[in-house]
Short mmCIF file of C-alpha atoms and ligand atoms in Angstrom, two decimals:
data_model
loop_
_atom_site.label_atom_id
_atom_site.label_comp_id
_atom_site.label_asym_id
_atom_site.label_seq_id
_atom_site.Cartn_x
_atom_site.Cartn_y
_atom_site.Cartn_z
CA MET A 1 21.49 0.43 -1.35
CA LEU A 2 21.23 -0.65 -5.01
CA ASP A 3 20.34 -4.21 -4.00
CA LEU A 4 17.48 -2.79 -1.91
CA ILE A 5 16.27 -0.58 -4.77
CA ALA A 6 16.25 -3.67 -7.01
CA LYS A 7 13.56 -5.17 -4.79
CA ILE A 8 11.22 -2.27 -5.67
CA LYS A 9 9.25 -2.28 -8.93
CA VAL A 10 7.01 0.47 -10.26
CA VAL A 11 4.24 -0.99 -12.43
CA LYS A 12 1.23 0.46 -14.18
CA GLY A 13 -2.11 -1.29 -13.92
CA ASP A 14 -4.86 -2.70 -11.78
CA ILE A 15 -3.73 -4.06 -8.42
CA THR A 16 -6.58 -6.60 -8.30
CA THR A 17 -4.98 -8.62 -11.13
CA LEU A 18 -1.66 -9.29 -9.39
CA ALA A 19 -0.55 -12.72 -8.17
CA VAL A 20 1.51 -11.63 -5.16
CA ASP A 21 1.48 -12.79 -1.55
CA ALA A 22 -0.44 -9.65 -0.52
CA ILE A 23 -2.00 -6.64 -2.14
CA VAL A 24 -2.59 -3.58 0.02
CA ASN A 25 -5.99 -1.94 0.12
CA ALA A 26 -6.29 1.82 0.69
CA ALA A 27 -9.37 1.32 2.84
CA ASN A 28 -11.46 3.58 5.03
CA SER A 29 -11.67 3.10 8.78
CA SER A 30 -14.83 0.97 8.63
CA LEU A 31 -13.04 -1.63 6.45
CA LEU A 32 -16.41 -2.37 4.91
CA GLY A 33 -15.62 -1.17 1.40
CA GLY A 34 -15.76 2.16 -0.40
CA GLY A 35 -14.79 3.81 -3.67
CA GLY A 36 -11.56 3.79 -5.66
CA VAL A 37 -9.16 0.90 -5.16
CA ASP A 38 -11.14 -0.28 -2.12
CA GLY A 39 -14.28 -0.81 -4.23
CA ALA A 40 -12.27 -2.55 -6.96
CA ILE A 41 -10.68 -4.94 -4.43
CA HIS A 42 -14.00 -5.80 -2.78
CA ARG A 43 -15.62 -6.44 -6.17
CA ALA A 44 -12.78 -8.66 -7.35
CA ALA A 45 -12.40 -10.57 -4.05
CA GLY A 46 -16.12 -11.28 -3.76
CA SER A 47 -18.61 -10.91 -0.94
CA GLU A 48 -16.82 -13.25 1.47
CA LEU A 49 -14.27 -10.49 2.01
CA VAL A 50 -16.74 -8.13 3.66
CA HIS A 51 -17.80 -10.92 6.03
CA GLU A 52 -14.23 -11.30 7.28
CA CYS A 53 -13.80 -7.51 7.41
CA ARG A 54 -16.88 -7.17 9.65
CA LEU A 55 -15.11 -9.27 12.27
CA LEU A 56 -12.09 -6.94 12.38
CA GLY A 57 -13.82 -4.01 14.09
CA GLY A 58 -12.45 -1.33 11.76
CA CYS A 59 -8.95 0.08 11.54
CA LYS A 60 -7.36 3.33 12.73
CA THR A 61 -5.59 5.72 10.37
CA GLY A 62 -1.96 4.66 9.95
CA GLN A 63 -2.63 1.08 11.05
CA ALA A 64 -3.25 -2.12 9.06
CA LYS A 65 -5.17 -5.41 9.26
CA ILE A 66 -4.89 -8.57 7.18
CA THR A 67 -7.50 -10.82 5.56
CA LYS A 68 -7.50 -13.64 3.06
CA GLY A 69 -7.57 -12.76 -0.65
CA TYR A 70 -10.63 -14.87 -1.53
CA LYS A 71 -11.22 -14.71 -5.32
CA LEU A 72 -8.14 -12.60 -5.96
CA PHE A 73 -4.91 -14.07 -7.34
CA ALA A 74 -3.23 -12.53 -4.27
CA LYS A 75 -3.24 -14.78 -1.20
CA HIS A 76 -3.90 -11.96 1.25
CA ILE A 77 -5.15 -8.41 1.46
CA ILE A 78 -3.56 -5.99 3.89
CA HIS A 79 -6.03 -3.21 4.60
CA THR A 80 -4.62 0.10 5.72
CA VAL A 81 -6.22 3.48 6.29
CA GLY A 82 -4.33 6.44 4.89
CA PRO A 83 -4.71 9.99 6.19
CA VAL A 84 -7.05 12.45 4.51
CA TRP A 85 -4.93 15.40 3.31
CA ARG A 86 -5.85 18.51 5.33
CA GLY A 87 -2.89 20.73 4.45
CA GLY A 88 -0.06 18.65 5.91
CA LYS A 89 0.07 19.98 9.48
CA ARG A 90 -2.22 17.41 11.04
CA GLY A 91 0.23 14.55 11.12
CA GLU A 92 -0.47 13.41 7.57
CA PRO A 93 3.18 12.56 6.66
CA GLU A 94 3.71 10.53 9.87
CA LEU A 95 0.39 8.73 9.40
CA LEU A 96 1.15 7.88 5.77
CA ALA A 97 4.63 6.62 6.79
CA SER A 98 2.96 4.54 9.47
CA CYS A 99 0.68 2.91 6.83
CA TYR A 100 3.72 1.64 4.89
CA GLN A 101 5.47 0.49 8.10
CA SER A 102 2.35 -1.28 9.40
CA CYS A 103 1.72 -3.08 6.10
CA LEU A 104 5.32 -4.22 5.75
CA ASN A 105 5.39 -5.37 9.38
CA LEU A 106 2.22 -7.40 8.86
CA ALA A 107 3.71 -8.95 5.72
CA VAL A 108 6.83 -10.06 7.63
CA ARG A 109 4.81 -11.39 10.56
CA ASN A 110 2.76 -13.51 8.13
CA ASN A 111 5.81 -14.76 6.20
CA LEU A 112 4.77 -12.94 3.01
CA ARG A 113 7.58 -12.20 0.59
CA THR A 114 5.89 -10.18 -2.18
CA ILE A 115 3.61 -7.21 -1.60
CA ALA A 116 1.91 -4.69 -3.90
CA PHE A 117 0.87 -1.20 -2.79
CA PRO A 118 -1.55 1.21 -4.44
CA ALA A 119 -0.83 4.93 -3.99
CA ILE A 120 -2.36 5.16 -0.51
CA SER A 121 -4.23 8.46 0.10
CA CYS A 122 -3.52 9.72 -3.46
CA GLY A 123 -7.12 9.42 -4.69
CA ILE A 124 -10.20 10.49 -2.75
CA TYR A 125 -7.98 11.40 0.27
CA ASP A 126 -6.18 13.98 -1.89
CA TYR A 127 -2.57 13.59 -0.64
CA PRO A 128 -0.07 15.45 -2.90
CA VAL A 129 1.16 12.65 -5.14
CA ARG A 130 4.89 13.40 -5.33
CA ASP A 131 5.12 13.80 -1.54
CA ALA A 132 3.25 10.54 -1.04
CA THR A 133 5.57 8.62 -3.38
CA LYS A 134 8.61 9.97 -1.50
CA ILE A 135 7.18 8.69 1.78
CA ALA A 136 6.33 5.31 0.22
CA VAL A 137 9.84 4.82 -1.18
CA THR A 138 11.69 6.18 1.88
CA GLU A 139 9.75 4.02 4.33
CA THR A 140 10.08 0.93 2.14
CA LEU A 141 13.84 1.33 1.73
CA LYS A 142 14.22 1.91 5.49
CA PHE A 143 12.25 -1.26 6.15
CA LEU A 144 14.12 -3.38 3.60
CA ARG A 145 17.43 -2.24 5.08
CA ASP A 146 16.53 -3.74 8.47
CA ARG A 147 14.84 -6.95 7.31
CA ASP A 148 15.64 -9.25 4.43
CA SER A 149 12.54 -11.46 4.40
CA ILE A 150 10.70 -9.41 1.75
CA ASP A 151 11.73 -10.21 -1.83
CA GLU A 152 9.66 -7.75 -3.82
CA VAL A 153 7.66 -4.57 -3.26
CA LEU A 154 5.50 -3.36 -6.14
CA PHE A 155 4.17 0.17 -6.37
CA VAL A 156 1.11 -0.13 -8.58
CA CYS A 157 0.15 2.99 -10.50
CA PHE A 158 -3.38 3.25 -11.81
CA ASP A 159 -2.99 6.70 -13.29
CA THR A 160 -0.30 8.55 -15.22
CA GLU A 161 0.34 11.20 -12.54
CA VAL A 162 1.18 8.54 -9.95
CA HIS A 163 3.27 6.58 -12.46
CA GLU A 164 5.38 9.63 -13.35
CA ALA A 165 5.78 10.63 -9.70
CA TYR A 166 7.06 7.14 -8.78
CA HIS A 167 9.53 7.19 -11.66
CA GLU A 168 10.92 10.54 -10.52
CA THR A 169 11.10 9.43 -6.89
CA MET A 170 12.87 6.18 -7.81
CA ARG A 171 15.30 8.10 -10.03
CA ASP A 172 16.17 10.36 -7.07
CA ALA A 173 16.52 7.35 -4.75
CA SER A 174 18.94 5.64 -7.16
CA ALA A 175 21.10 8.77 -7.70
P1 LIG B 1 -7.59 6.99 -0.93
O1 LIG B 1 -8.97 7.10 -0.34
O2 LIG B 1 -6.59 6.38 0.04
O3 LIG B 1 -7.12 8.25 -1.56
P2 LIG B 1 -8.31 5.85 -3.56
O4 LIG B 1 -8.78 4.47 -3.83
O5 LIG B 1 -9.25 6.96 -3.81
O6 LIG B 1 -7.75 5.83 -2.05
O7 LIG B 1 -7.01 6.13 -4.42
C1 LIG B 1 -5.72 5.67 -4.12
C2 LIG B 1 -4.98 5.40 -5.43
O8 LIG B 1 -5.40 4.14 -5.95
C3 LIG B 1 -5.23 6.42 -6.53
O9 LIG B 1 -3.97 6.77 -7.14
C4 LIG B 1 -6.12 5.68 -7.51
O10 LIG B 1 -5.91 6.11 -8.85
C5 LIG B 1 -5.59 4.27 -7.33
N1 LIG B 1 -6.46 3.17 -7.79
C6 LIG B 1 -7.80 3.16 -8.02
N2 LIG B 1 -8.19 1.94 -8.45
C7 LIG B 1 -7.07 1.17 -8.51
C8 LIG B 1 -6.79 -0.18 -8.90
N3 LIG B 1 -7.76 -1.00 -9.31
N4 LIG B 1 -5.50 -0.63 -8.82
C9 LIG B 1 -4.51 0.18 -8.39
N5 LIG B 1 -4.70 1.46 -8.01
C10 LIG B 1 -5.96 1.94 -8.07
#
């Protein structure tokens, strides 16, 4: 268990600056760009990204699609669509878990070894932050237990609330 936890790093900052095999985008179902981290990724990657995204035909909530990274330091972008929080009884936890599973599966299928996640659904989509970090860490540990091809998973925290929630969740996971 501890060797799996060692593959997870919680970092503060802007995901668009990271030189990893893939950064994950918390996109909307059109995949054509939006606010928050999605807007930041599209701005940093450049306009070629939206051209490739147009060919993908959108993405369903809980699923993921991959593109090149264009002007980013990251080689690829894995776009996933998190659930909008509507009180928790409309499948939100399962859909958020599915986002992490789908992204990690895509990373493995594309031989990517390092991946950075933003706090999917924790911004405009309003998912309770601590619950979201628990799902992110649980699903990632479950995945890493079954497959050893991923070397490093970064949870990138843009704001203090998310950063603190990840620290607490990782502390619980290590106990
Ligand atoms: P969603 O629509 O899935 O809620 P948002 O982009 O609104 O997506 O927010 C998801 C999380 O990403 C939030 O915690 C937000 O603070 C964070 N975020 C925004 N910009 C960046 C960035 N440049 N790098 C990393 N995280 C970011």
